[in-house]
Amino acid sequence: MQQLTIFMDIESSRSYIDELYSPNQEKIMDALVTLKNSVIGSNRQKSSVIEQGIVPRLLQLMTDDCLDPNIRLEATITIGSLAKGTPENVASLVDQGTTIVLVELLKVVPTGTRLAEACLCALRSIFQQPPAPITALPADMRLLTRLTQIAREGSPTARACVVRILSIWCSGPVEQEALCAAGACAAVAALLASRGFSSPPLARALPALDLLAAMCFENANVSQVALNTRFGDKTIPELLTTLVSRDKPLAIAMGAARCLTFIHRAGALTADDTRVVFGALPCLARLCTKDMPEDIRATAAETLAYLAEVDTSLQRLAAISNHLMSSLADIVNCPSAAAKQGAFKCFASLGANDEDIRKRIIETHGLMVHVVNGMNNPEPSVRLAAVRCLHSLSRSVQQLRTTFQDHSVWRPLMQLLNDSPGTELLTVGSSTLCNLLLEFSPAKEPMLDQGAVEMLCNLTKRPEAALRLNGIWALMNMAFQAEQKVKQRILCCLGTEQMFRLLGDGDTRVIMKTLGLLRNLLSTRHHIDAIMAEYSSQVMQAVIVVLEGSYPAEVKEQALCILGNIGDGEKAKDLIMANEDVLRKLVDYLAHPESKLQEAALFVAGNLVWRGEAGAAARQARLADLGVLRALKLLRARHDAHHLHEKVKTALAQFNDFT
């Protein structure tokens, strides 16, 4: 029945559609009016018209400056109506070049005309349907200057259209800088000014706030320009501060607080600036409270998370503002994914640095249950936010030992990480694993049973440096004071080839953690001997590679500490004594100008010459012959090494027969 109706619509419209192609301008005009009236309010009619291939003719009529201006206007209005249809309708318009035609028209059509306004309305409708055709609007300074002029001086409709289009278009540094250069900050300031009213009209202010936020996000230069841009006697931050007060509409207060947040995070406003401390922060905390609409609460929580993310003073202030903890706990209970995501992110930010705040968060009623449920949420954004929250809380030693164990948070986390998550979730999740695998965490053993070693070894092979770092870091934590079977499992799974690859990594942090892993593996005397019995040549080669390479001092220090651990083995120390090249390097490092390398070399020497152990006299004689004794005496005489004197004295005391 529906197909029959559509067929009849098409047939009945055939006559006026044919007249769109008439050489008679009056007939074209009549046909356009009929067509426009037929598609207004009807997605079915819009789809029918687009399917009949009429769009190219409408675009032609829009751009023909030989035609009656009213024909061009009606064609543009009709395109604008089609752009308010379904996502498929808009996609078809974009595919047929509609956006490009509208942009080109805006370059030449006089501003202030009805045709220019109709172009802007149509372009806004297209841009509001994701994904917006960003590339169709070039960063052309002449065009952008024209658009920002309309934003300042155009009709209310034209201004609203321009600002909405530009706020969507502004998607990166190129667009931000281009808009700034075209005077967009001044246009925004003019739109935000109340001009005699208690606050600017919503229709004018909201798009302007969205545009300002898009321009300032992570852009220090634009934020600095915004900081200094005035309308009348007020700068943009001062205008924003008046808009975050309780008497302003919620959407305006939210938008203004968001802009202040972005300007602060870009570095233009300091964390102790009154417009942040007494403006943005309390406004956002208030907008999180239970009597606010859910969408406002969700955005406020997420914005507050970003505001306080990196500054401890703001985290502490937010934590005591307007019962925020209970507000966030209530937001987690909201049904929408955006609300849960915002609350989890805010908890994560608040607990990033302060143990007392983390304790308060953990004690928030039922929160850990919500975090566990969040990691099982069907929405990826909620799962990621829940893991971020868990990562922040996992920095607490006390909570690792108690609450985390009570709720077995490792179980859903391991499940998530084994389900091939995206890179961002894998990065945050593996960072959390690093904390859960610390030696005092009760989660360590069950995680091993769930294949944690294999998963972490695979992470060390990823192309992303952050994942390689997290993988090797977690393995290092796992190996600390671990049983021998765990250490053997790590070595077997990682493999010596991969270990050498990691020692040649372009990220120094990865190299440091790889050496840290080796150091933790080679601890406890019988573990050292057992591992060196099987892997001696590979371990010694790894140490030599670092000591001979052009590595930073802190990396070489780790390699020497590994040698020191090997020197503590009952049998393993013989492997060092058998390698004259390593022993000569030891002498060199005892005389090294870098204090930390002297101290690390001293640690090695002390373990090798220790009296009372089998073969000590022979080792002392050999080391004395190679110059270790002399190097120790020289070190004792150095005035710049006084902090090492006690350790040098202890080492020299072992050489009773040689001093």
PDB file of C-alpha atoms in Angstrom, residues 217-433:
ATOM      1  CA  PHE A 217      40.170  23.434  23.510  1.00  0.00           C
ATOM      2  CA  GLU A 218      43.843  22.496  24.002  1.00  0.00           C
ATOM      3  CA  ASN A 219      44.958  25.640  22.141  1.00  0.00           C
ATOM      4  CA  ALA A 220      47.177  27.959  24.185  1.00  0.00           C
ATOM      5  CA  ASN A 221      47.411  30.682  21.542  1.00  0.00           C
ATOM      6  CA  VAL A 222      43.661  31.024  20.920  1.00  0.00           C
ATOM      7  CA  SER A 223      42.932  30.855  24.669  1.00  0.00           C
ATOM      8  CA  GLN A 224      45.395  33.692  25.259  1.00  0.00           C
ATOM      9  CA  VAL A 225      43.697  35.774  22.554  1.00  0.00           C
ATOM     10  CA  ALA A 226      40.313  35.020  24.154  1.00  0.00           C
ATOM     11  CA  LEU A 227      41.716  36.075  27.534  1.00  0.00           C
ATOM     12  CA  ASN A 228      42.574  39.516  26.162  1.00  0.00           C
ATOM     13  CA  THR A 229      39.554  40.059  23.857  1.00  0.00           C
ATOM     14  CA  ARG A 230      37.077  42.648  25.119  1.00  0.00           C
ATOM     15  CA  PHE A 231      33.561  43.750  24.355  1.00  0.00           C
ATOM     16  CA  GLY A 232      33.109  47.131  25.940  1.00  0.00           C
ATOM     17  CA  ASP A 233      34.904  47.084  29.280  1.00  0.00           C
ATOM     18  CA  LYS A 234      34.790  43.301  29.821  1.00  0.00           C
ATOM     19  CA  THR A 235      37.142  40.575  28.659  1.00  0.00           C
ATOM     20  CA  ILE A 236      35.763  37.230  27.507  1.00  0.00           C
ATOM     21  CA  PRO A 237      36.616  35.495  30.847  1.00  0.00           C
ATOM     22  CA  GLU A 238      34.835  38.311  32.698  1.00  0.00           C
ATOM     23  CA  LEU A 239      31.787  37.900  30.439  1.00  0.00           C
ATOM     24  CA  LEU A 240      31.893  34.149  31.087  1.00  0.00           C
ATOM     25  CA  THR A 241      32.131  34.671  34.853  1.00  0.00           C
ATOM     26  CA  THR A 242      28.881  36.662  34.830  1.00  0.00           C
ATOM     27  CA  LEU A 243      27.213  33.791  32.953  1.00  0.00           C
ATOM     28  CA  VAL A 244      28.052  31.025  35.478  1.00  0.00           C
ATOM     29  CA  SER A 245      25.958  32.597  38.254  1.00  0.00           C
ATOM     30  CA  ARG A 246      22.856  30.906  39.692  1.00  0.00           C
ATOM     31  CA  ASP A 247      20.388  33.291  38.032  1.00  0.00           C
ATOM     32  CA  LYS A 248      21.445  32.336  34.486  1.00  0.00           C
ATOM     33  CA  PRO A 249      19.724  29.615  32.422  1.00  0.00           C
ATOM     34  CA  LEU A 250      21.317  26.217  33.113  1.00  0.00           C
ATOM     35  CA  ALA A 251      22.504  25.670  29.547  1.00  0.00           C
ATOM     36  CA  ILE A 252      24.229  29.071  29.478  1.00  0.00           C
ATOM     37  CA  ALA A 253      25.899  28.518  32.878  1.00  0.00           C
ATOM     38  CA  MET A 254      27.075  25.082  31.719  1.00  0.00           C
ATOM     39  CA  GLY A 255      28.472  26.439  28.446  1.00  0.00           C
ATOM     40  CA  ALA A 256      30.257  29.321  30.192  1.00  0.00           C
ATOM     41  CA  ALA A 257      31.829  27.015  32.807  1.00  0.00           C
ATOM     42  CA  ARG A 258      32.972  24.717  30.019  1.00  0.00           C
ATOM     43  CA  CYS A 259      34.671  27.624  28.217  1.00  0.00           C
ATOM     44  CA  LEU A 260      36.437  28.758  31.401  1.00  0.00           C
ATOM     45  CA  THR A 261      37.583  25.164  31.914  1.00  0.00           C
ATOM     46  CA  PHE A 262      39.060  24.930  28.419  1.00  0.00           C
ATOM     47  CA  ILE A 263      40.769  28.325  28.718  1.00  0.00           C
ATOM     48  CA  HIS A 264      42.312  27.202  32.030  1.00  0.00           C
ATOM     49  CA  ARG A 265      43.457  23.815  30.728  1.00  0.00           C
ATOM     50  CA  ALA A 266      45.053  25.506  27.714  1.00  0.00           C
ATOM     51  CA  GLY A 267      47.198  27.520  30.138  1.00  0.00           C
ATOM     52  CA  ALA A 268      45.661  30.992  29.823  1.00  0.00           C
ATOM     53  CA  LEU A 269      44.089  30.980  33.311  1.00  0.00           C
ATOM     54  CA  THR A 270      45.990  29.589  36.313  1.00  0.00           C
ATOM     55  CA  ALA A 271      44.470  27.068  38.737  1.00  0.00           C
ATOM     56  CA  ASP A 272      44.234  29.729  41.463  1.00  0.00           C
ATOM     57  CA  ASP A 273      42.569  32.333  39.224  1.00  0.00           C
ATOM     58  CA  THR A 274      39.335  33.546  40.852  1.00  0.00           C
ATOM     59  CA  ARG A 275      37.421  32.924  37.604  1.00  0.00           C
ATOM     60  CA  VAL A 276      38.347  29.244  37.922  1.00  0.00           C
ATOM     61  CA  VAL A 277      38.152  28.837  41.715  1.00  0.00           C
ATOM     62  CA  PHE A 278      35.023  30.941  42.316  1.00  0.00           C
ATOM     63  CA  GLY A 279      33.531  30.756  38.818  1.00  0.00           C
ATOM     64  CA  ALA A 280      33.872  27.540  36.845  1.00  0.00           C
ATOM     65  CA  LEU A 281      34.442  25.031  39.666  1.00  0.00           C
ATOM     66  CA  PRO A 282      31.517  25.873  41.998  1.00  0.00           C
ATOM     67  CA  CYS A 283      29.198  26.262  38.995  1.00  0.00           C
ATOM     68  CA  LEU A 284      30.071  22.764  37.743  1.00  0.00           C
ATOM     69  CA  ALA A 285      29.702  21.271  41.234  1.00  0.00           C
ATOM     70  CA  ARG A 286      26.255  22.897  41.525  1.00  0.00           C
ATOM     71  CA  LEU A 287      25.207  21.573  38.113  1.00  0.00           C
ATOM     72  CA  CYS A 288      26.032  18.027  39.296  1.00  0.00           C
ATOM     73  CA  THR A 289      23.457  18.133  42.111  1.00  0.00           C
ATOM     74  CA  LYS A 290      20.335  15.948  42.180  1.00  0.00           C
ATOM     75  CA  ASP A 291      17.824  18.665  41.247  1.00  0.00           C
ATOM     76  CA  MET A 292      19.482  19.314  37.871  1.00  0.00           C
ATOM     77  CA  PRO A 293      18.413  17.666  34.568  1.00  0.00           C
ATOM     78  CA  GLU A 294      20.316  14.485  33.755  1.00  0.00           C
ATOM     79  CA  ASP A 295      21.967  15.806  30.576  1.00  0.00           C
ATOM     80  CA  ILE A 296      23.261  18.885  32.433  1.00  0.00           C
ATOM     81  CA  ARG A 297      24.597  16.704  35.275  1.00  0.00           C
ATOM     82  CA  ALA A 298      26.365  14.407  32.814  1.00  0.00           C
ATOM     83  CA  THR A 299      28.102  17.269  30.998  1.00  0.00           C
ATOM     84  CA  ALA A 300      28.960  19.052  34.253  1.00  0.00           C
ATOM     85  CA  ALA A 301      30.575  15.921  35.726  1.00  0.00           C
ATOM     86  CA  GLU A 302      32.652  15.300  32.612  1.00  0.00           C
ATOM     87  CA  THR A 303      33.724  18.963  32.416  1.00  0.00           C
ATOM     88  CA  LEU A 304      34.633  19.030  36.105  1.00  0.00           C
ATOM     89  CA  ALA A 305      36.710  15.886  35.552  1.00  0.00           C
ATOM     90  CA  TYR A 306      38.675  17.727  32.864  1.00  0.00           C
ATOM     91  CA  LEU A 307      38.997  20.905  34.971  1.00  0.00           C
ATOM     92  CA  ALA A 308      40.526  19.091  37.961  1.00  0.00           C
ATOM     93  CA  GLU A 309      42.363  16.345  36.073  1.00  0.00           C
ATOM     94  CA  VAL A 310      45.935  17.569  36.542  1.00  0.00           C
ATOM     95  CA  ASP A 311      45.822  19.988  39.484  1.00  0.00           C
ATOM     96  CA  THR A 312      45.846  18.676  43.062  1.00  0.00           C
ATOM     97  CA  SER A 313      44.557  21.942  44.563  1.00  0.00           C
ATOM     98  CA  LEU A 314      41.490  21.892  42.285  1.00  0.00           C
ATOM     99  CA  GLN A 315      40.926  18.209  43.080  1.00  0.00           C
ATOM    100  CA  ARG A 316      40.917  18.970  46.815  1.00  0.00           C
ATOM    101  CA  LEU A 317      38.662  21.983  46.391  1.00  0.00           C
ATOM    102  CA  ALA A 318      36.200  20.094  44.177  1.00  0.00           C
ATOM    103  CA  ALA A 319      36.059  17.177  46.620  1.00  0.00           C
ATOM    104  CA  ILE A 320      34.603  19.452  49.331  1.00  0.00           C
ATOM    105  CA  SER A 321      32.347  21.503  47.045  1.00  0.00           C
ATOM    106  CA  ASN A 322      28.559  21.260  47.251  1.00  0.00           C
ATOM    107  CA  HIS A 323      28.359  17.596  48.393  1.00  0.00           C
ATOM    108  CA  LEU A 324      29.986  16.599  45.126  1.00  0.00           C
ATOM    109  CA  MET A 325      30.799  13.016  46.203  1.00  0.00           C
ATOM    110  CA  SER A 326      27.161  12.160  46.889  1.00  0.00           C
ATOM    111  CA  SER A 327      26.070  13.983  43.716  1.00  0.00           C
ATOM    112  CA  LEU A 328      28.471  11.904  41.610  1.00  0.00           C
ATOM    113  CA  ALA A 329      27.388   8.679  43.323  1.00  0.00           C
ATOM    114  CA  ASP A 330      23.813   9.547  42.388  1.00  0.00           C
ATOM    115  CA  ILE A 331      24.795  10.339  38.779  1.00  0.00           C
ATOM    116  CA  VAL A 332      26.313   6.853  38.458  1.00  0.00           C
ATOM    117  CA  ASN A 333      22.792   5.531  39.096  1.00  0.00           C
ATOM    118  CA  CYS A 334      21.342   7.526  36.205  1.00  0.00           C
ATOM    119  CA  PRO A 335      20.243   5.379  33.254  1.00  0.00           C
ATOM    120  CA  SER A 336      22.107   7.226  30.495  1.00  0.00           C
ATOM    121  CA  ALA A 337      25.594   6.149  29.409  1.00  0.00           C
ATOM    122  CA  ALA A 338      26.704   9.801  29.261  1.00  0.00           C
ATOM    123  CA  ALA A 339      25.846  10.299  32.941  1.00  0.00           C
ATOM    124  CA  LYS A 340      27.667   7.174  34.113  1.00  0.00           C
ATOM    125  CA  GLN A 341      30.677   8.090  31.974  1.00  0.00           C
ATOM    126  CA  GLY A 342      30.817  11.639  33.354  1.00  0.00           C
ATOM    127  CA  ALA A 343      30.591  10.465  36.978  1.00  0.00           C
ATOM    128  CA  PHE A 344      33.295   7.794  36.601  1.00  0.00           C
ATOM    129  CA  LYS A 345      35.612  10.277  34.886  1.00  0.00           C
ATOM    130  CA  CYS A 346      35.068  12.817  37.649  1.00  0.00           C
ATOM    131  CA  PHE A 347      35.792  10.260  40.382  1.00  0.00           C
ATOM    132  CA  ALA A 348      38.969   9.331  38.469  1.00  0.00           C
ATOM    133  CA  SER A 349      40.154  12.951  38.362  1.00  0.00           C
ATOM    134  CA  LEU A 350      39.370  13.677  41.997  1.00  0.00           C
ATOM    135  CA  GLY A 351      41.271  10.610  43.215  1.00  0.00           C
ATOM    136  CA  ALA A 352      44.297  11.033  40.964  1.00  0.00           C
ATOM    137  CA  ASN A 353      46.733  12.310  43.614  1.00  0.00           C
ATOM    138  CA  ASP A 354      45.274  12.495  47.113  1.00  0.00           C
ATOM    139  CA  GLU A 355      44.989   9.392  49.316  1.00  0.00           C
ATOM    140  CA  ASP A 356      42.358  10.984  51.591  1.00  0.00           C
ATOM    141  CA  ILE A 357      40.139  11.771  48.598  1.00  0.00           C
ATOM    142  CA  ARG A 358      40.573   8.230  47.292  1.00  0.00           C
ATOM    143  CA  LYS A 359      39.483   6.913  50.706  1.00  0.00           C
ATOM    144  CA  ARG A 360      36.375   9.107  50.617  1.00  0.00           C
ATOM    145  CA  ILE A 361      35.545   7.958  47.098  1.00  0.00           C
ATOM    146  CA  ILE A 362      35.921   4.298  48.060  1.00  0.00           C
ATOM    147  CA  GLU A 363      33.690   4.855  51.074  1.00  0.00           C
ATOM    148  CA  THR A 364      30.974   6.360  48.873  1.00  0.00           C
ATOM    149  CA  HIS A 365      28.043   3.987  49.228  1.00  0.00           C
ATOM    150  CA  GLY A 366      28.093   1.145  46.719  1.00  0.00           C
ATOM    151  CA  LEU A 367      30.611   2.774  44.389  1.00  0.00           C
ATOM    152  CA  MET A 368      32.834  -0.272  43.841  1.00  0.00           C
ATOM    153  CA  VAL A 369      29.793  -2.306  42.793  1.00  0.00           C
ATOM    154  CA  HIS A 370      29.026   0.403  40.220  1.00  0.00           C
ATOM    155  CA  VAL A 371      32.642   0.375  38.982  1.00  0.00           C
ATOM    156  CA  VAL A 372      32.512  -3.396  38.489  1.00  0.00           C
ATOM    157  CA  ASN A 373      29.135  -3.073  36.745  1.00  0.00           C
ATOM    158  CA  GLY A 374      30.544  -0.221  34.658  1.00  0.00           C
ATOM    159  CA  MET A 375      33.310  -2.474  33.337  1.00  0.00           C
ATOM    160  CA  ASN A 376      30.577  -4.834  32.138  1.00  0.00           C
ATOM    161  CA  ASN A 377      28.444  -2.064  30.595  1.00  0.00           C
ATOM    162  CA  PRO A 378      27.525  -2.581  26.912  1.00  0.00           C
ATOM    163  CA  GLU A 379      28.638   0.990  26.093  1.00  0.00           C
ATOM    164  CA  PRO A 380      32.410   1.212  25.322  1.00  0.00           C
ATOM    165  CA  SER A 381      32.587   4.791  26.665  1.00  0.00           C
ATOM    166  CA  VAL A 382      31.209   3.674  30.051  1.00  0.00           C
ATOM    167  CA  ARG A 383      33.599   0.713  30.235  1.00  0.00           C
ATOM    168  CA  LEU A 384      36.558   3.004  29.524  1.00  0.00           C
ATOM    169  CA  ALA A 385      35.445   5.565  32.136  1.00  0.00           C
ATOM    170  CA  ALA A 386      34.945   2.819  34.750  1.00  0.00           C
ATOM    171  CA  VAL A 387      38.470   1.509  34.112  1.00  0.00           C
ATOM    172  CA  ARG A 388      39.826   5.068  34.396  1.00  0.00           C
ATOM    173  CA  CYS A 389      38.118   5.344  37.775  1.00  0.00           C
ATOM    174  CA  LEU A 390      39.568   1.988  38.850  1.00  0.00           C
ATOM    175  CA  HIS A 391      43.040   3.056  37.676  1.00  0.00           C
ATOM    176  CA  SER A 392      42.883   6.222  39.768  1.00  0.00           C
ATOM    177  CA  LEU A 393      41.739   4.336  42.865  1.00  0.00           C
ATOM    178  CA  SER A 394      44.322   1.568  42.333  1.00  0.00           C
ATOM    179  CA  ARG A 395      47.055   4.031  43.311  1.00  0.00           C
ATOM    180  CA  SER A 396      45.979   3.475  46.918  1.00  0.00           C
ATOM    181  CA  VAL A 397      48.059   0.824  48.701  1.00  0.00           C
ATOM    182  CA  GLN A 398      45.409   0.461  51.404  1.00  0.00           C
ATOM    183  CA  GLN A 399      42.577  -0.083  48.922  1.00  0.00           C
ATOM    184  CA  LEU A 400      44.586  -2.665  46.960  1.00  0.00           C
ATOM    185  CA  ARG A 401      44.837  -4.725  50.125  1.00  0.00           C
ATOM    186  CA  THR A 402      41.202  -4.386  51.177  1.00  0.00           C
ATOM    187  CA  THR A 403      38.384  -3.032  49.017  1.00  0.00           C
ATOM    188  CA  PHE A 404      39.805  -4.171  45.683  1.00  0.00           C
ATOM    189  CA  GLN A 405      40.181  -7.700  46.996  1.00  0.00           C
ATOM    190  CA  ASP A 406      36.672  -7.700  48.514  1.00  0.00           C
ATOM    191  CA  HIS A 407      35.168  -6.865  45.123  1.00  0.00           C
ATOM    192  CA  SER A 408      37.557  -8.954  42.961  1.00  0.00           C
ATOM    193  CA  VAL A 409      37.921  -6.018  40.573  1.00  0.00           C
ATOM    194  CA  TRP A 410      40.675  -7.860  38.721  1.00  0.00           C
ATOM    195  CA  ARG A 411      38.145 -10.345  37.337  1.00  0.00           C
ATOM    196  CA  PRO A 412      36.114  -8.005  35.053  1.00  0.00           C
ATOM    197  CA  LEU A 413      39.310  -6.090  34.238  1.00  0.00           C
ATOM    198  CA  MET A 414      41.074  -9.217  32.980  1.00  0.00           C
ATOM    199  CA  GLN A 415      37.955 -10.158  31.045  1.00  0.00           C
ATOM    200  CA  LEU A 416      37.912  -6.723  29.382  1.00  0.00           C
ATOM    201  CA  LEU A 417      41.586  -6.861  28.469  1.00  0.00           C
ATOM    202  CA  ASN A 418      41.252 -10.349  27.018  1.00  0.00           C
ATOM    203  CA  ASP A 419      38.337  -9.290  24.790  1.00  0.00           C
ATOM    204  CA  SER A 420      40.511  -7.394  22.273  1.00  0.00           C
ATOM    205  CA  PRO A 421      39.638  -3.869  23.474  1.00  0.00           C
ATOM    206  CA  GLY A 422      40.636  -0.653  21.697  1.00  0.00           C
ATOM    207  CA  THR A 423      44.061   0.891  22.274  1.00  0.00           C
ATOM    208  CA  GLU A 424      42.815   3.517  24.745  1.00  0.00           C
ATOM    209  CA  LEU A 425      41.067   0.985  26.995  1.00  0.00           C
ATOM    210  CA  LEU A 426      44.021  -1.388  26.720  1.00  0.00           C
ATOM    211  CA  THR A 427      46.400   1.411  27.784  1.00  0.00           C
ATOM    212  CA  VAL A 428      44.387   2.465  30.849  1.00  0.00           C
ATOM    213  CA  GLY A 429      43.549  -1.141  31.737  1.00  0.00           C
ATOM    214  CA  SER A 430      47.141  -2.310  31.551  1.00  0.00           C
ATOM    215  CA  SER A 431      48.213   0.685  33.681  1.00  0.00           C
ATOM    216  CA  THR A 432      45.715  -0.502  36.277  1.00  0.00           C
ATOM    217  CA  LEU A 433      47.173  -4.012  36.047  1.00  0.00           C
TER     218      LEU A 433
END
